[in-house]
JSON list of C-alpha atoms in Angstrom, two decimals:
[
{"chain": "D", "resi": 54, "resn": "MET", "atom": "CA", "xyz": [10.80, -30.87, 11.48]},
{"chain": "D", "resi": 55, "resn": "TYR", "atom": "CA", "xyz": [9.95, -31.06, 15.17]},
{"chain": "D", "resi": 56, "resn": "GLY", "atom": "CA", "xyz": [10.61, -33.35, 18.10]},
{"chain": "D", "resi": 57, "resn": "ALA", "atom": "CA", "xyz": [9.35, -32.99, 21.65]},
{"chain": "D", "resi": 58, "resn": "VAL", "atom": "CA", "xyz": [11.13, -32.24, 24.92]},
{"chain": "D", "resi": 59, "resn": "ASN", "atom": "CA", "xyz": [9.02, -32.46, 28.06]},
{"chain": "D", "resi": 60, "resn": "GLY", "atom": "CA", "xyz": [5.92, -32.39, 25.86]},
{"chain": "D", "resi": 61, "resn": "PHE", "atom": "CA", "xyz": [6.90, -29.15, 24.12]},
{"chain": "D", "resi": 62, "resn": "PRO", "atom": "CA", "xyz": [7.86, -29.14, 20.43]},
{"chain": "D", "resi": 63, "resn": "ARG", "atom": "CA", "xyz": [11.37, -28.09, 19.53]},
{"chain": "D", "resi": 64, "resn": "PRO", "atom": "CA", "xyz": [13.02, -28.03, 16.11]},
{"chain": "D", "resi": 65, "resn": "ILE", "atom": "CA", "xyz": [15.33, -30.93, 15.35]},
{"chain": "D", "resi": 66, "resn": "LEU", "atom": "CA", "xyz": [16.12, -29.86, 11.76]},
{"chain": "D", "resi": 67, "resn": "THR", "atom": "CA", "xyz": [15.97, -26.34, 10.36]},
{"chain": "D", "resi": 68, "resn": "ARG", "atom": "CA", "xyz": [16.84, -25.08, 6.85]},
{"chain": "D", "resi": 69, "resn": "TRP", "atom": "CA", "xyz": [16.79, -21.45, 5.87]},
{"chain": "D", "resi": 70, "resn": "GLY", "atom": "CA", "xyz": [16.77, -20.10, 2.32]},
{"chain": "D", "resi": 71, "resn": "TYR", "atom": "CA", "xyz": [15.62, -23.29, 0.57]},
{"chain": "D", "resi": 72, "resn": "GLY", "atom": "CA", "xyz": [12.33, -24.67, -0.68]},
{"chain": "D", "resi": 73, "resn": "PRO", "atom": "CA", "xyz": [10.29, -26.50, 1.97]},
{"chain": "D", "resi": 74, "resn": "PHE", "atom": "CA", "xyz": [10.61, -30.23, 2.48]},
{"chain": "D", "resi": 75, "resn": "TRP", "atom": "CA", "xyz": [7.87, -32.18, 0.79]},
{"chain": "D", "resi": 76, "resn": "THR", "atom": "CA", "xyz": [7.15, -35.82, 0.09]},
{"chain": "D", "resi": 77, "resn": "VAL", "atom": "CA", "xyz": [9.83, -38.03, -1.48]},
{"chain": "D", "resi": 78, "resn": "GLU", "atom": "CA", "xyz": [7.70, -38.58, -4.61]},
{"chain": "D", "resi": 79, "resn": "HIS", "atom": "CA", "xyz": [10.41, -37.31, -6.98]},
{"chain": "D", "resi": 80, "resn": "LEU", "atom": "CA", "xyz": [12.95, -39.64, -5.39]},
{"chain": "D", "resi": 81, "resn": "THR", "atom": "CA", "xyz": [10.90, -42.85, -5.27]},
{"chain": "D", "resi": 82, "resn": "ARG", "atom": "CA", "xyz": [9.22, -42.18, -8.66]},
{"chain": "D", "resi": 83, "resn": "GLN", "atom": "CA", "xyz": [5.91, -43.22, -7.10]},
{"chain": "D", "resi": 84, "resn": "GLU", "atom": "CA", "xyz": [3.01, -40.92, -7.84]},
{"chain": "D", "resi": 85, "resn": "ASN", "atom": "CA", "xyz": [0.96, -40.13, -4.73]},
{"chain": "D", "resi": 86, "resn": "GLU", "atom": "CA", "xyz": [3.89, -40.99, -2.43]},
{"chain": "D", "resi": 87, "resn": "GLN", "atom": "CA", "xyz": [3.05, -39.66, 1.02]},
{"chain": "D", "resi": 88, "resn": "ARG", "atom": "CA", "xyz": [6.24, -40.32, 2.99]},
{"chain": "D", "resi": 89, "resn": "THR", "atom": "CA", "xyz": [8.14, -37.20, 4.01]},
{"chain": "D", "resi": 90, "resn": "PHE", "atom": "CA", "xyz": [11.49, -38.99, 4.24]},
{"chain": "D", "resi": 91, "resn": "LEU", "atom": "CA", "xyz": [13.21, -42.27, 3.40]},
{"chain": "D", "resi": 92, "resn": "GLN", "atom": "CA", "xyz": [15.01, -44.20, 6.13]},
{"chain": "D", "resi": 93, "resn": "VAL", "atom": "CA", "xyz": [17.96, -46.41, 5.19]},
{"chain": "D", "resi": 94, "resn": "PRO", "atom": "CA", "xyz": [19.30, -48.65, 7.98]},
{"chain": "D", "resi": 95, "resn": "LEU", "atom": "CA", "xyz": [23.11, -48.74, 7.96]},
{"chain": "D", "resi": 96, "resn": "ASP", "atom": "CA", "xyz": [24.05, -50.78, 11.02]},
{"chain": "D", "resi": 97, "resn": "GLU", "atom": "CA", "xyz": [22.74, -51.44, 14.51]},
{"chain": "D", "resi": 98, "resn": "GLY", "atom": "CA", "xyz": [23.38, -47.91, 15.76]},
{"chain": "D", "resi": 99, "resn": "SER", "atom": "CA", "xyz": [23.01, -45.79, 12.62]},
{"chain": "D", "resi": 100, "resn": "PHE", "atom": "CA", "xyz": [20.71, -44.97, 9.72]},
{"chain": "D", "resi": 101, "resn": "ALA", "atom": "CA", "xyz": [20.32, -42.38, 7.00]},
{"chain": "D", "resi": 102, "resn": "LEU", "atom": "CA", "xyz": [17.31, -40.09, 6.59]},
{"chain": "D", "resi": 103, "resn": "ILE", "atom": "CA", "xyz": [16.68, -38.71, 3.12]},
{"chain": "D", "resi": 104, "resn": "PHE", "atom": "CA", "xyz": [14.47, -35.66, 2.64]},
{"chain": "D", "resi": 105, "resn": "ALA", "atom": "CA", "xyz": [13.32, -33.98, -0.55]},
{"chain": "D", "resi": 106, "resn": "ALA", "atom": "CA", "xyz": [12.54, -30.30, -1.02]},
{"chain": "D", "resi": 107, "resn": "TYR", "atom": "CA", "xyz": [9.49, -29.25, -2.99]},
{"chain": "D", "resi": 108, "resn": "PHE", "atom": "CA", "xyz": [9.86, -29.41, -6.77]},
{"chain": "D", "resi": 109, "resn": "PHE", "atom": "CA", "xyz": [8.19, -26.60, -8.69]},
{"chain": "D", "resi": 110, "resn": "ASP", "atom": "CA", "xyz": [6.95, -28.29, -11.89]},
{"chain": "D", "resi": 111, "resn": "TYR", "atom": "CA", "xyz": [7.66, -25.24, -14.04]},
{"chain": "D", "resi": 112, "resn": "ASP", "atom": "CA", "xyz": [11.37, -25.19, -13.18]},
{"chain": "D", "resi": 113, "resn": "VAL", "atom": "CA", "xyz": [14.22, -27.18, -14.75]},
{"chain": "D", "resi": 114, "resn": "ASP", "atom": "CA", "xyz": [16.11, -27.30, -11.44]},
{"chain": "D", "resi": 115, "resn": "ALA", "atom": "CA", "xyz": [15.18, -30.21, -9.21]},
{"chain": "D", "resi": 116, "resn": "GLY", "atom": "CA", "xyz": [14.34, -29.66, -5.55]},
{"chain": "D", "resi": 117, "resn": "ASN", "atom": "CA", "xyz": [17.18, -30.32, -3.11]},
{"chain": "D", "resi": 118, "resn": "MET", "atom": "CA", "xyz": [17.73, -33.71, -1.55]},
{"chain": "D", "resi": 119, "resn": "LEU", "atom": "CA", "xyz": [19.13, -33.68, 1.98]},
{"chain": "D", "resi": 120, "resn": "VAL", "atom": "CA", "xyz": [20.82, -36.81, 3.36]},
{"chain": "D", "resi": 121, "resn": "VAL", "atom": "CA", "xyz": [21.37, -36.94, 7.12]},
{"chain": "D", "resi": 122, "resn": "VAL", "atom": "CA", "xyz": [23.25, -39.80, 8.77]},
{"chain": "D", "resi": 123, "resn": "VAL", "atom": "CA", "xyz": [22.21, -40.47, 12.36]},
{"chain": "D", "resi": 124, "resn": "ASN", "atom": "CA", "xyz": [24.66, -42.39, 14.54]},
{"chain": "D", "resi": 125, "resn": "LYS", "atom": "CA", "xyz": [23.41, -42.96, 18.09]},
{"chain": "D", "resi": 126, "resn": "ASP", "atom": "CA", "xyz": [22.64, -39.41, 19.30]},
{"chain": "D", "resi": 127, "resn": "LYS", "atom": "CA", "xyz": [24.51, -37.48, 16.60]},
{"chain": "D", "resi": 128, "resn": "ALA", "atom": "CA", "xyz": [23.15, -36.38, 13.21]},
{"chain": "D", "resi": 129, "resn": "THR", "atom": "CA", "xyz": [25.37, -35.20, 10.34]},
{"chain": "D", "resi": 130, "resn": "VAL", "atom": "CA", "xyz": [24.33, -33.73, 6.99]},
{"chain": "D", "resi": 131, "resn": "VAL", "atom": "CA", "xyz": [26.32, -35.65, 4.39]},
{"chain": "D", "resi": 132, "resn": "TYR", "atom": "CA", "xyz": [24.66, -34.47, 1.18]},
{"chain": "D", "resi": 133, "resn": "ASP", "atom": "CA", "xyz": [22.58, -31.45, 0.11]},
{"chain": "D", "resi": 134, "resn": "ALA", "atom": "CA", "xyz": [22.06, -30.89, -3.63]},
{"chain": "D", "resi": 135, "resn": "PRO", "atom": "CA", "xyz": [19.29, -30.94, -6.26]},
{"chain": "D", "resi": 136, "resn": "ALA", "atom": "CA", "xyz": [17.94, -34.41, -7.11]},
{"chain": "D", "resi": 137, "resn": "PHE", "atom": "CA", "xyz": [15.26, -35.81, -9.42]},
{"chain": "D", "resi": 138, "resn": "ALA", "atom": "CA", "xyz": [15.40, -39.62, -9.57]},
{"chain": "D", "resi": 139, "resn": "TYR", "atom": "CA", "xyz": [15.16, -41.89, -12.57]},
{"chain": "D", "resi": 140, "resn": "LYS", "atom": "CA", "xyz": [15.92, -45.17, -10.71]},
{"chain": "D", "resi": 141, "resn": "TYR", "atom": "CA", "xyz": [15.08, -46.13, -7.14]},
{"chain": "D", "resi": 142, "resn": "VAL", "atom": "CA", "xyz": [15.64, -49.33, -5.17]},
{"chain": "D", "resi": 143, "resn": "PRO", "atom": "CA", "xyz": [14.16, -49.26, -1.64]},
{"chain": "D", "resi": 144, "resn": "ALA", "atom": "CA", "xyz": [16.01, -50.32, 1.51]},
{"chain": "D", "resi": 145, "resn": "PRO", "atom": "CA", "xyz": [17.48, -52.69, 2.53]},
{"chain": "D", "resi": 146, "resn": "ALA", "atom": "CA", "xyz": [19.30, -52.80, -0.86]},
{"chain": "D", "resi": 147, "resn": "PHE", "atom": "CA", "xyz": [18.97, -49.02, -1.21]},
{"chain": "D", "resi": 148, "resn": "ALA", "atom": "CA", "xyz": [20.09, -47.28, -4.42]},
{"chain": "D", "resi": 149, "resn": "LEU", "atom": "CA", "xyz": [19.06, -43.99, -6.01]},
{"chain": "D", "resi": 150, "resn": "GLU", "atom": "CA", "xyz": [20.07, -42.66, -9.42]},
{"chain": "D", "resi": 151, "resn": "TYR", "atom": "CA", "xyz": [19.23, -39.04, -10.21]},
{"chain": "D", "resi": 152, "resn": "THR", "atom": "CA", "xyz": [20.10, -35.81, -11.95]},
{"chain": "D", "resi": 153, "resn": "GLY", "atom": "CA", "xyz": [20.02, -32.25, -10.66]},
{"chain": "D", "resi": 154, "resn": "THR", "atom": "CA", "xyz": [17.96, -30.97, -13.58]},
{"chain": "D", "resi": 155, "resn": "VAL", "atom": "CA", "xyz": [14.58, -31.87, -15.00]},
{"chain": "D", "resi": 156, "resn": "LYS", "atom": "CA", "xyz": [13.29, -32.25, -18.56]},
{"chain": "D", "resi": 157, "resn": "LEU", "atom": "CA", "xyz": [9.82, -30.72, -18.91]},
{"chain": "D", "resi": 158, "resn": "THR", "atom": "CA", "xyz": [7.21, -31.55, -21.55]},
{"chain": "D", "resi": 159, "resn": "ILE", "atom": "CA", "xyz": [5.13, -28.43, -22.23]},
{"chain": "D", "resi": 160, "resn": "ASN", "atom": "CA", "xyz": [1.73, -28.64, -23.92]},
{"chain": "D", "resi": 161, "resn": "ALA", "atom": "CA", "xyz": [0.24, -26.19, -26.47]},
{"chain": "D", "resi": 162, "resn": "SER", "atom": "CA", "xyz": [-1.30, -24.14, -23.64]},
{"chain": "D", "resi": 163, "resn": "GLY", "atom": "CA", "xyz": [2.13, -23.59, -22.10]},
{"chain": "D", "resi": 164, "resn": "ASN", "atom": "CA", "xyz": [1.48, -25.85, -19.11]},
{"chain": "D", "resi": 165, "resn": "THR", "atom": "CA", "xyz": [3.70, -28.70, -17.94]},
{"chain": "D", "resi": 166, "resn": "ASP", "atom": "CA", "xyz": [2.38, -32.08, -19.07]},
{"chain": "D", "resi": 167, "resn": "SER", "atom": "CA", "xyz": [5.15, -34.17, -17.56]},
{"chain": "D", "resi": 168, "resn": "CYS", "atom": "CA", "xyz": [8.59, -33.99, -16.04]},
{"chain": "D", "resi": 169, "resn": "ALA", "atom": "CA", "xyz": [11.45, -36.46, -15.82]},
{"chain": "D", "resi": 170, "resn": "ALA", "atom": "CA", "xyz": [15.11, -36.51, -14.90]},
{"chain": "D", "resi": 171, "resn": "ASP", "atom": "CA", "xyz": [17.20, -34.82, -17.59]},
{"chain": "D", "resi": 172, "resn": "LEU", "atom": "CA", "xyz": [19.33, -37.64, -19.01]},
{"chain": "D", "resi": 173, "resn": "SER", "atom": "CA", "xyz": [20.98, -35.67, -21.81]},
{"chain": "D", "resi": 174, "resn": "GLY", "atom": "CA", "xyz": [24.66, -36.29, -22.43]},
{"chain": "D", "resi": 175, "resn": "THR", "atom": "CA", "xyz": [25.67, -32.94, -20.93]},
{"chain": "D", "resi": 176, "resn": "THR", "atom": "CA", "xyz": [23.92, -33.51, -17.59]},
{"chain": "D", "resi": 177, "resn": "TRP", "atom": "CA", "xyz": [25.67, -34.92, -14.53]},
{"chain": "D", "resi": 178, "resn": "LYS", "atom": "CA", "xyz": [24.14, -38.19, -13.36]},
{"chain": "D", "resi": 179, "resn": "HIS", "atom": "CA", "xyz": [24.51, -39.33, -9.74]},
{"chain": "D", "resi": 180, "resn": "LYS", "atom": "CA", "xyz": [24.10, -42.52, -7.79]},
{"chain": "D", "resi": 181, "resn": "ILE", "atom": "CA", "xyz": [23.86, -42.99, -4.03]},
{"chain": "D", "resi": 182, "resn": "TRP", "atom": "CA", "xyz": [23.72, -46.57, -2.80]},
{"chain": "D", "resi": 183, "resn": "LYS", "atom": "CA", "xyz": [24.20, -48.64, 0.31]},
{"chain": "D", "resi": 184, "resn": "GLU", "atom": "CA", "xyz": [27.24, -50.89, 0.39]},
{"chain": "D", "resi": 185, "resn": "GLY", "atom": "CA", "xyz": [27.71, -52.77, 3.64]},
{"chain": "D", "resi": 186, "resn": "ASN", "atom": "CA", "xyz": [26.98, -50.28, 6.39]},
{"chain": "D", "resi": 187, "resn": "ILE", "atom": "CA", "xyz": [27.85, -47.09, 4.47]},
{"chain": "D", "resi": 188, "resn": "LEU", "atom": "CA", "xyz": [26.36, -44.95, 1.72]},
{"chain": "D", "resi": 189, "resn": "LYS", "atom": "CA", "xyz": [28.48, -44.36, -1.36]},
{"chain": "D", "resi": 190, "resn": "HIS", "atom": "CA", "xyz": [28.16, -41.70, -4.05]},
{"chain": "D", "resi": 191, "resn": "ARG", "atom": "CA", "xyz": [29.45, -41.32, -7.59]},
{"chain": "D", "resi": 192, "resn": "LYS", "atom": "CA", "xyz": [28.73, -38.95, -10.47]},
{"chain": "D", "resi": 193, "resn": "TRP", "atom": "CA", "xyz": [29.36, -39.11, -14.22]},
{"chain": "D", "resi": 194, "resn": "LYS", "atom": "CA", "xyz": [28.30, -37.61, -17.55]}
]
């Protein structure tokens, strides 16, 4: 991700050793989603940016979700873990429920027909939501 200083691009966010950021399609559950991040306003001087790494549709591990909270001129990574959503509520009443693994449906040819969040009883489920001017997180089985 790049910003500009005196007209020259400079990196403002760099990740090494992970899949590339992609659209947030697997977080919003909207096919053909083109946004590359979600923005959640928190208060007058802060907001959260939520990025999603590429999901390889032959893998049971979801792509990573990166949550960055920006407060005035400071950015802090507050969450970085696999995420594949099964419920999404857009801002301003933001909420996201997800798992870190994916359930694949494979056809007779061995190709992936569909994928969804793995909601089996042994899988950790997560929720991130906005409450007041903060983001909260909980997980359960």
